[in-house]
Short mmCIF file of C-alpha atoms and ligand atoms in Angstrom, two decimals:
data_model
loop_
_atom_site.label_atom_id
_atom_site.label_comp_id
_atom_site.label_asym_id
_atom_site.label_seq_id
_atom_site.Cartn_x
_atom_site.Cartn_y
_atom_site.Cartn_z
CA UNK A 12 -60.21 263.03 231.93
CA UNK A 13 -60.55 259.75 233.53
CA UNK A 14 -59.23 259.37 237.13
CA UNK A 15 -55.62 257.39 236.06
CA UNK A 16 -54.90 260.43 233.58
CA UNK A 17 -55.85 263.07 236.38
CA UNK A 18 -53.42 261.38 238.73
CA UNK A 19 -51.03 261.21 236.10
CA UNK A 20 -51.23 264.79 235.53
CA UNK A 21 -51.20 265.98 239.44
CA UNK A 22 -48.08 264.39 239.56
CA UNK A 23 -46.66 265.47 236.44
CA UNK A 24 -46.90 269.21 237.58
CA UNK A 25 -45.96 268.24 241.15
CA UNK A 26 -42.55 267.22 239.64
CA UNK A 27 -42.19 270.10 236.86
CA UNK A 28 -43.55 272.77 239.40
CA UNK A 29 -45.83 273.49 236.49
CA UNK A 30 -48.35 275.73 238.59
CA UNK A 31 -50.98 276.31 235.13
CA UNK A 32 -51.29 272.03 234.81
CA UNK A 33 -51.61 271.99 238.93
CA UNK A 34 -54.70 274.36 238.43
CA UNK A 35 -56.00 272.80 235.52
CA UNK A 36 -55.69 268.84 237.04
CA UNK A 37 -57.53 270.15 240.43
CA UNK A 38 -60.17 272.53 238.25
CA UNK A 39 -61.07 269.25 236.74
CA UNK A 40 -61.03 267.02 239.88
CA UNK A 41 -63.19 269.25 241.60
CA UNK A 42 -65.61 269.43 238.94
CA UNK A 43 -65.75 265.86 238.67
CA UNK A 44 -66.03 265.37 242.34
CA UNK A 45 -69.02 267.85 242.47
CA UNK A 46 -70.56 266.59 239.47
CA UNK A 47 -71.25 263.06 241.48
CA UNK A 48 -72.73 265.24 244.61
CA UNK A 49 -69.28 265.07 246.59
CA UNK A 50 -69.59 268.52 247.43
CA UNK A 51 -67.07 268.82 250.70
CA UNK A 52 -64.66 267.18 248.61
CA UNK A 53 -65.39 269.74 245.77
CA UNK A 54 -65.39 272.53 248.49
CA UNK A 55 -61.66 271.27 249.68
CA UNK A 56 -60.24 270.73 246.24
CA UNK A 57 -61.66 274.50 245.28
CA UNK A 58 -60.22 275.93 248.93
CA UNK A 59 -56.54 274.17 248.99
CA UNK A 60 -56.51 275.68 245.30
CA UNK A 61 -57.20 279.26 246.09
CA UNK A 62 -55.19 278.89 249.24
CA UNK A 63 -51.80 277.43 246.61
CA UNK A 64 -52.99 280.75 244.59
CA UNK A 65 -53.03 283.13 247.60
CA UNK A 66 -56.76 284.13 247.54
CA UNK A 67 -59.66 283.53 249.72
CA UNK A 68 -62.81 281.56 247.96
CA UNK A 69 -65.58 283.29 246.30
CA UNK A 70 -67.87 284.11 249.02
CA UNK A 71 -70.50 285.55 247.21
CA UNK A 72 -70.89 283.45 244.36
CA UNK A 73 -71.45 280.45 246.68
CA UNK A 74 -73.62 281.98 248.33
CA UNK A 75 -76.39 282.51 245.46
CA UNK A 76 -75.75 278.82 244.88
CA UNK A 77 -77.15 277.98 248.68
CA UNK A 78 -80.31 279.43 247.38
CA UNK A 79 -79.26 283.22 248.81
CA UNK A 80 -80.18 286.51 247.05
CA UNK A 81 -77.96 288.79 245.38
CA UNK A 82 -75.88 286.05 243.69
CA UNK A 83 -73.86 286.80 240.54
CA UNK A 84 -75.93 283.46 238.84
CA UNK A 85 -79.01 281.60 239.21
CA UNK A 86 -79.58 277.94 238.71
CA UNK A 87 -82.09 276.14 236.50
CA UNK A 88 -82.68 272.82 237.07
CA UNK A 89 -82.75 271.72 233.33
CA UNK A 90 -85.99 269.86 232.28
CA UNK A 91 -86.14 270.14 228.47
CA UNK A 92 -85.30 267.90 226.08
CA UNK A 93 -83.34 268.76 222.66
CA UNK A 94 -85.71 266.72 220.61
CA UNK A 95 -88.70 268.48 221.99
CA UNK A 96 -87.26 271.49 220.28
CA UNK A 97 -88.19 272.76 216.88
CA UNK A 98 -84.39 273.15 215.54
CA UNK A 99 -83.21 273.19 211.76
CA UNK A 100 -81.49 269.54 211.17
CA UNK A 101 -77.81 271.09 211.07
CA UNK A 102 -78.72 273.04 214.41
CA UNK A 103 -80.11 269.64 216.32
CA UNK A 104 -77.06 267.82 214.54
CA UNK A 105 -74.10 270.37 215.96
CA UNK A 106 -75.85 269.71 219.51
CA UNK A 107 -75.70 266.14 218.76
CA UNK A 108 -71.72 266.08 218.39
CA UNK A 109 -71.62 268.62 221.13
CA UNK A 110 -72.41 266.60 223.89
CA UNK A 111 -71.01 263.47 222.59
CA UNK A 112 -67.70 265.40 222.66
CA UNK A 113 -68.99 266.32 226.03
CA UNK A 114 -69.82 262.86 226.99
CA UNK A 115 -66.88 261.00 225.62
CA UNK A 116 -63.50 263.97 225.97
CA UNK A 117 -61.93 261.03 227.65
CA UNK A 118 -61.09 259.77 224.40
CA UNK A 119 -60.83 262.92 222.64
CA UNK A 120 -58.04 263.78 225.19
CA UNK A 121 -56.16 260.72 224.64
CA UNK A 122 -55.51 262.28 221.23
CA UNK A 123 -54.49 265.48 222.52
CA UNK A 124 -58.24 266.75 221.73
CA UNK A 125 -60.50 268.93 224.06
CA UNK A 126 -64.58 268.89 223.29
CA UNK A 127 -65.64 272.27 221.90
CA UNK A 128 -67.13 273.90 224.65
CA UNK A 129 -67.60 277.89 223.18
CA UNK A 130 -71.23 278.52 221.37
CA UNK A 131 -73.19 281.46 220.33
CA UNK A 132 -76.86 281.05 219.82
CA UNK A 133 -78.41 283.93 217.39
CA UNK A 134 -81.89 284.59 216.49
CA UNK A 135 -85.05 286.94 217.18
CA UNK A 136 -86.69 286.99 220.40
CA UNK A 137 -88.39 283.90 221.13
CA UNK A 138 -87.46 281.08 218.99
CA UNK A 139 -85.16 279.18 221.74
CA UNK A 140 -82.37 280.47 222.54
CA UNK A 141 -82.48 280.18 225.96
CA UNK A 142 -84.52 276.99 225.58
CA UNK A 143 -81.57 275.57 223.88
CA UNK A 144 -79.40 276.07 226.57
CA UNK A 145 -81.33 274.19 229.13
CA UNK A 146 -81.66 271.19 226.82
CA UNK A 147 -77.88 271.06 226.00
CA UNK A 148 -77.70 271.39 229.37
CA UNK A 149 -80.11 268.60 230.20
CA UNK A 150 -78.52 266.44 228.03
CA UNK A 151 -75.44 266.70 229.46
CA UNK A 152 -76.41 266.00 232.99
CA UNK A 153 -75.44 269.12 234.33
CA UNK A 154 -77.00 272.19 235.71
CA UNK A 155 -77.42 275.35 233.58
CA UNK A 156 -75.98 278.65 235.11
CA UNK A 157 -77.54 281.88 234.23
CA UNK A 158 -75.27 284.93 234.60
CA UNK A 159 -77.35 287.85 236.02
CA UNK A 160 -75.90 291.01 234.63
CA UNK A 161 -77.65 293.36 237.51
CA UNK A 162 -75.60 291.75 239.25
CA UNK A 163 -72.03 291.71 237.65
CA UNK A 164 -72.57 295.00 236.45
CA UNK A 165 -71.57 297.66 239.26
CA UNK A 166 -71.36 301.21 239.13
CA UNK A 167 -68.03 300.98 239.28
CA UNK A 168 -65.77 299.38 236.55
CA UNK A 169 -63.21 297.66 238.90
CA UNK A 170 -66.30 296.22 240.94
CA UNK A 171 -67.47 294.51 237.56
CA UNK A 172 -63.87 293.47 236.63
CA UNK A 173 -63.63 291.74 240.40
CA UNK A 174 -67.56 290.29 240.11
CA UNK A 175 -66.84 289.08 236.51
CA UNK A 176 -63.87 286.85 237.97
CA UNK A 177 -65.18 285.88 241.36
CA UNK A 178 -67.63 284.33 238.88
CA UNK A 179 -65.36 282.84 236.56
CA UNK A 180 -63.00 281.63 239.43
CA UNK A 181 -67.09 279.69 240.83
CA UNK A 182 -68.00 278.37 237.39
CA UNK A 183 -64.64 276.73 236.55
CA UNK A 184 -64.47 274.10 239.66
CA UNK A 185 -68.13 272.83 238.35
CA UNK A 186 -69.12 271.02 235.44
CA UNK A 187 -71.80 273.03 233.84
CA UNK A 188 -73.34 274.96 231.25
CA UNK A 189 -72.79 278.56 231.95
CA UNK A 190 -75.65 280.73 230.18
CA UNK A 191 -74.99 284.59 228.85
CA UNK A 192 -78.48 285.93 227.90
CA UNK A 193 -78.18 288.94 225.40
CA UNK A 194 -74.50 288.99 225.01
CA UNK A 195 -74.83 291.91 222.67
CA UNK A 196 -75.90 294.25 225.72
CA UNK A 197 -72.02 293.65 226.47
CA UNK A 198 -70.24 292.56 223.55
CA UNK A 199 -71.71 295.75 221.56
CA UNK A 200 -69.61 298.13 224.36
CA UNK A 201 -66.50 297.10 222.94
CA UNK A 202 -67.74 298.37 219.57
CA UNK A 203 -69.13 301.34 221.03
CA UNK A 204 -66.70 304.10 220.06
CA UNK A 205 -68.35 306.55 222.52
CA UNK A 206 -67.59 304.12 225.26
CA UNK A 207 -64.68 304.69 227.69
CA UNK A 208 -61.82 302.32 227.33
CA UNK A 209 -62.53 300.87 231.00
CA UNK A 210 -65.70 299.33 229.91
CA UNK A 211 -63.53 297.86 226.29
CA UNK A 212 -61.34 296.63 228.57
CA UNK A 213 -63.91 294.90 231.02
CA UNK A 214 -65.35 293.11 227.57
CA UNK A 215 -62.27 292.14 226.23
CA UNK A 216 -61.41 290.74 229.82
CA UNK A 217 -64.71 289.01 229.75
CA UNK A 218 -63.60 287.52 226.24
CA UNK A 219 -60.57 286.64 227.56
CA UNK A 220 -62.08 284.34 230.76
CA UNK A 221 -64.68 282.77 228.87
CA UNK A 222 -61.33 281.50 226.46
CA UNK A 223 -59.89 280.28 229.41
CA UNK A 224 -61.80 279.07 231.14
CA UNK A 225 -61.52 275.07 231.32
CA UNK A 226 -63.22 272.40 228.87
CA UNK A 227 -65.79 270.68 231.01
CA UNK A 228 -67.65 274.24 231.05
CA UNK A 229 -70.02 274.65 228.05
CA UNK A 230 -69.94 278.79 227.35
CA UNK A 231 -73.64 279.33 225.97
CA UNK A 232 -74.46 282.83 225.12
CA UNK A 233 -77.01 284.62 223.07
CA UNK A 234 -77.59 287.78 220.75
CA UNK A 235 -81.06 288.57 219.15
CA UNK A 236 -78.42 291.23 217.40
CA UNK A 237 -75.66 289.13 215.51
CA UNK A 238 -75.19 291.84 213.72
CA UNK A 239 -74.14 294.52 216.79
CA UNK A 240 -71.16 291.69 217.77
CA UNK A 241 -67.81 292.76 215.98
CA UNK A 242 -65.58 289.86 214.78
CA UNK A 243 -62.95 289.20 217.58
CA UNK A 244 -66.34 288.17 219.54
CA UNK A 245 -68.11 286.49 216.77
CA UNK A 246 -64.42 284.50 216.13
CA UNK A 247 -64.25 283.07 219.58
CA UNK A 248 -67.30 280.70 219.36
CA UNK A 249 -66.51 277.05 217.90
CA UNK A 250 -70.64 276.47 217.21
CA UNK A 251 -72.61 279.49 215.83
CA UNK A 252 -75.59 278.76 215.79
CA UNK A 253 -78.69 280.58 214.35
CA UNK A 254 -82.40 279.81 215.69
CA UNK A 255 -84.57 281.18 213.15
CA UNK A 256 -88.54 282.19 213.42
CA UNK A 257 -90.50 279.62 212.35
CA UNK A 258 -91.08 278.44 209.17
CA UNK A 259 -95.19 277.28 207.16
CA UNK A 260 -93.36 273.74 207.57
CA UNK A 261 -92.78 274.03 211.24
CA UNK A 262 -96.18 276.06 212.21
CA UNK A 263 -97.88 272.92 210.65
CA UNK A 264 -96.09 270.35 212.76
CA UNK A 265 -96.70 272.50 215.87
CA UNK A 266 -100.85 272.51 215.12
CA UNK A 267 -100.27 268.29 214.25
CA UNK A 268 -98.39 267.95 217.83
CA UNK A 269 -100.79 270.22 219.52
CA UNK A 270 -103.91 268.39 217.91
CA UNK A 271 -102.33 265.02 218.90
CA UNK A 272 -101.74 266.37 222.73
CA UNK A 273 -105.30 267.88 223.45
CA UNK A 274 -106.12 264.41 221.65
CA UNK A 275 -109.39 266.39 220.49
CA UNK A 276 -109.84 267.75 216.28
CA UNK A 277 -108.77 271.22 216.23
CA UNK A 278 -112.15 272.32 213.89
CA UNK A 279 -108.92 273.14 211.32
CA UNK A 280 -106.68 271.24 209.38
CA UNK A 281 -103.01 272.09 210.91
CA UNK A 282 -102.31 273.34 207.36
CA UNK A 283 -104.70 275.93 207.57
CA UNK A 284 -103.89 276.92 211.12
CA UNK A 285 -100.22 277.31 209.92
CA UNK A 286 -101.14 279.25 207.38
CA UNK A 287 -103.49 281.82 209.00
CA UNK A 288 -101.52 282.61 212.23
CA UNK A 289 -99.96 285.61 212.71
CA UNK A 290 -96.69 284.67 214.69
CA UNK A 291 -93.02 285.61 214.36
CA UNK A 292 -91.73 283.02 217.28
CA UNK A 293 -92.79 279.93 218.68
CA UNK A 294 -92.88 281.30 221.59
CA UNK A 295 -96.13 283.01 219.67
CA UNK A 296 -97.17 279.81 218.82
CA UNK A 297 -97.38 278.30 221.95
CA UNK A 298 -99.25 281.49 223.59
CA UNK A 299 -101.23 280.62 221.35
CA UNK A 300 -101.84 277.18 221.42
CA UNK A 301 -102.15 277.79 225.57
CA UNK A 302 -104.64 280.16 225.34
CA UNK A 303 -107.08 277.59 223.58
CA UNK A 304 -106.45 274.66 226.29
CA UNK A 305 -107.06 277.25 228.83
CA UNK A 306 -110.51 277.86 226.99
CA UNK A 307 -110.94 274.41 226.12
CA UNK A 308 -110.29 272.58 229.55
CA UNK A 309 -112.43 275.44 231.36
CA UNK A 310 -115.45 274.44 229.08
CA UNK A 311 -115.00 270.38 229.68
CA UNK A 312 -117.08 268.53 228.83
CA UNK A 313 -119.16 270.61 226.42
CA UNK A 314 -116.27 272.43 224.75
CA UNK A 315 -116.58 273.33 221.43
CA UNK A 316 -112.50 272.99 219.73
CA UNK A 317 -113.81 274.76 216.24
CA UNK A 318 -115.20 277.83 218.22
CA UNK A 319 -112.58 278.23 220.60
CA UNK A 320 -110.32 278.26 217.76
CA UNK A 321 -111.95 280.59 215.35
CA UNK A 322 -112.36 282.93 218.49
CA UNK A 323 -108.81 282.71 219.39
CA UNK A 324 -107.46 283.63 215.64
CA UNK A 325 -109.60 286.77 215.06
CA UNK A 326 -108.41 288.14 218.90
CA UNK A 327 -104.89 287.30 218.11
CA UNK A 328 -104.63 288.58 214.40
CA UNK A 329 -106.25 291.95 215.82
CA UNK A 330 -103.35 291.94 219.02
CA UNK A 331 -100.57 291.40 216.31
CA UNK A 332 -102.47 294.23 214.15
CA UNK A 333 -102.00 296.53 217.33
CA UNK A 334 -98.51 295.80 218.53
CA UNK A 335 -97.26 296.20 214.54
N1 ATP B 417 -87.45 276.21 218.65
C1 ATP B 417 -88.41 276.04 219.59
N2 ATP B 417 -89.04 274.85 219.71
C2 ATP B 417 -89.99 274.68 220.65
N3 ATP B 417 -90.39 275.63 221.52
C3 ATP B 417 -89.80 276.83 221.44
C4 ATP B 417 -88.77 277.09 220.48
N4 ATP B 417 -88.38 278.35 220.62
C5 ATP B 417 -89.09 278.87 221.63
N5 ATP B 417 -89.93 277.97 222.12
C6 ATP B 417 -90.87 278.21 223.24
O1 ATP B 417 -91.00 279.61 223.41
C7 ATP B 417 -90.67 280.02 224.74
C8 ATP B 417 -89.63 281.12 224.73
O2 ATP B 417 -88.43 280.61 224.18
P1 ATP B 417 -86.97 281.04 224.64
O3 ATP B 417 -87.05 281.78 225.93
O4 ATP B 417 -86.09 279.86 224.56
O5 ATP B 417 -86.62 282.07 223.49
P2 ATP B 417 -85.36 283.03 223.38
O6 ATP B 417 -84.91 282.95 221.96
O7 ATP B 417 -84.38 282.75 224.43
O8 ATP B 417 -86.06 284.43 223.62
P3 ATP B 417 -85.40 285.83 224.13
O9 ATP B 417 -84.47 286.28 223.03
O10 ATP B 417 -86.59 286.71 224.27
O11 ATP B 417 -84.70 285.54 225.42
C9 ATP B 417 -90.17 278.79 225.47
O12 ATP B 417 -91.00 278.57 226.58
C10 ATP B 417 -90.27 277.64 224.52
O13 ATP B 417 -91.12 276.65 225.01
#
C-alpha cells in the first residue's frame, strides 16, 4: 500500500474503532518500515501493536533473528537467481507474475486486489524446491525465512500451538518469504486417522494462520509427497507448483552450461553426457558436474577433461547401481 493509502486507512479504523483494519494498517507499516532497515521504528510499530492487543512481543522469535540459537526460524540471505534455475516455462512464468504482483500490489489494491501470496512447491527430492524459494525470495528483495520444525514442534501440543503463533505473530510485521520445508511431515497428521485430534487441530490451526496471515508475506512450502496432502491443504495454495526431475532436454543444457563455465571441451558431446548419466535430480547433476572440477582444477595445468570424465561416469553409474 503506498504511504497516502496507509494513512488513509489508520484513520479510517481510528474513526470506525475497526480493531482488524488497525492491525492490518500497522502489520503493513511495520513491514514496510523494516523492509527499508528502519528497524526501531519497526520494533515500536510491532510493540504499541501487541501492547493495543494486550500481549507482550515475541521474545523468542526475535531472538533467533539477532543471530541467537534455539530460534523458531533461520534466515537465508537469498543469493540465487530465478533464471539460473532449470524450471518448466509455465513454472518460471507463474514466478514471473508472482513477484510483479509482489512488486506492484499498490495498484492491484487500488482495485480492491491483493497479490497472491500462498504457494506449494511439489516434486522429488532435489530438483529445487527449496532453491526456488530463495530465488522468489531474491527477487523480491526480501529475506527468506525457514521455519525449523525441531523447534515449533514441542512435546507438548499447547507448547506447539503457542510456538506456531509466536511465529506467526514475528513473520507478519516483516516483509518476507516465509519457507515450510516438507509440509507433508505436518499436513499428512491431519490425515492421519490414528492421530489424536490435538495434533488435527494444531494443523488445521496452522492452515488457518498461514490464511491469515497478511499479503506482503509470500507462504512457500514444500512436499516431495503431493500425494500424502488431503484437499483442504492442497485448496489453500493460489500457485501449485510442480518441480519435476530432469528431463534428456535439460541434462543436455546442464553439460552445454557446464562445458561453457570450465571454458575447457568436456571429451563428450553434452548429448552424450545427457544421455549416459544416471541422475534422478539436478541436484545429481551438479554432484556430478562438481566432482569433475574438483578433479580437473586439482590436476591444472596438465588435466586431462576426457579422462576425468570417463572416470567420473563409470564411479557414479556403479554408486547409483548400489544405492538402487
Ligand atoms: N531446477 C534446478 N535448477 C538448477 N539447480 C537445481 C535445480 N534443482 C536443484 N538444483 C540444485 O540442486 C541442489 C539441491 O536443490 P534443492 O535443495 O533446491 O532441492 P529440493 O527440491 O528442495 O530438495 P529436498 O526435497 O531434498 O529438500 C541445489 O543446490 C541446486 O543448486
Amino acid at each position: 500500500m503506498s504511504r497516502a493509502d496507509l494513512i488513509v486507512s489508520l484513520v479510517k479504523a481510528g474513526s470506525q474503532g475497526d480493531q482488524q483494519l488497525l492491525r492490518t494498517t500497522v502489520e503493513a507499516m511495520a513491514a514496510e518500515e523494516r523492509a527499508k532497515h528502519h528497524h526501531q521504528l519497526a520494533d515500536k510499530l510491532e510493540e504499541n501493536l501487541q501492547a493495543a492487543n494486550g500481549r507482550p512481543r515475541a521474545p523468542e522469535v526475535v531472538r533467533s533473528f539477532d543471530g541467537g540459537h534455539g530460534g523458531l526460524l533461520y534466515e537465508v540471505e537469498p543469493r540465487r537467481a530465478l533464471e539460473a534455475l532449470f524450471l518448466e516455462s509455465s513454472t518460471l512464468e507463474a514466478c514471473r507474475e508472482l513477484v510483479e504482483e509482489q512488486h506492484r500490489k499498490d495498484i492491484l489494491r487500488s482495485y480492491g486486489l491483493e497479490p497472491r501470496n500462498r504457494v506449494l512447491l511439489s516434486g522429488p527430492p532435489g530438483n529445487g524446491k527449496t532453491s526456488l524459494a530463495e530465488a522468489i525470495a531474491a527477487q523480491l528483495l526480501v529475506p527468506l525465512f525457514v521455519v525449523r520444525y525441531e523447534a515449533v514442534i514441542g512435546s507438548f501440543l499447547g507448547e506447539t500451538s503457542g510456538r506456531l503463533k509466536r511465529l506467526f505473530d514475528f513473520v507478519r510485521t516483516h516483509q518476507c518469504v516465509l519457507f515450510f520445508d516438507e509440509f507433508d511431515t505436518l499436513g499428512k497428521e491431519r490425515g492421519d486417522v490414528h492421530e489424536t485430534g490435538e495434533i488435527k487441530r494444531v494443523v488445521s490451526s496452522l492452515l488457518l494462520q498461514i490464511d491469515a496471515l497478511p499479503s506482503h508475506v509470500v507462504v512457500v512450502t514444500a512436499t516431495n509427497h503431493a500425494e500424502l496432502l488431503d484437499r483442504a491443504v492442497w485448496r489453500r495454495f493460489q500457485l501449485r507448483l510442480s518441480l519435476p526431475a530432469p528431463t534428456l532436454a535439460q541434462k543436455e543444457e546442464w553439460f552445454t552450461r557446464f562445458q561453457a563455465r570450465l571454458d575447457a571441451p568436456l571429451g563428450f558431446s553434452p548429448k552424450t553426457l545427457a544421455a549416459k548419466i544416471q541422475a534422478s535430480s539436478f541436484s545429481d547433476l551438479e554432484q556430478f558436474c562438481e566432482d569433475i572440477q574438483r578433479r580437473y582444477v586439482l590436476a591444472l595445468p596438465d588435466s586431462n577433461l576426457k579422462r576425468i570424465v570417463t572416470a567420473r561416469l563409470k564411479q557414479w553409474q556403479a554408486r547409483f547401481t548400489i544405492n538402487q
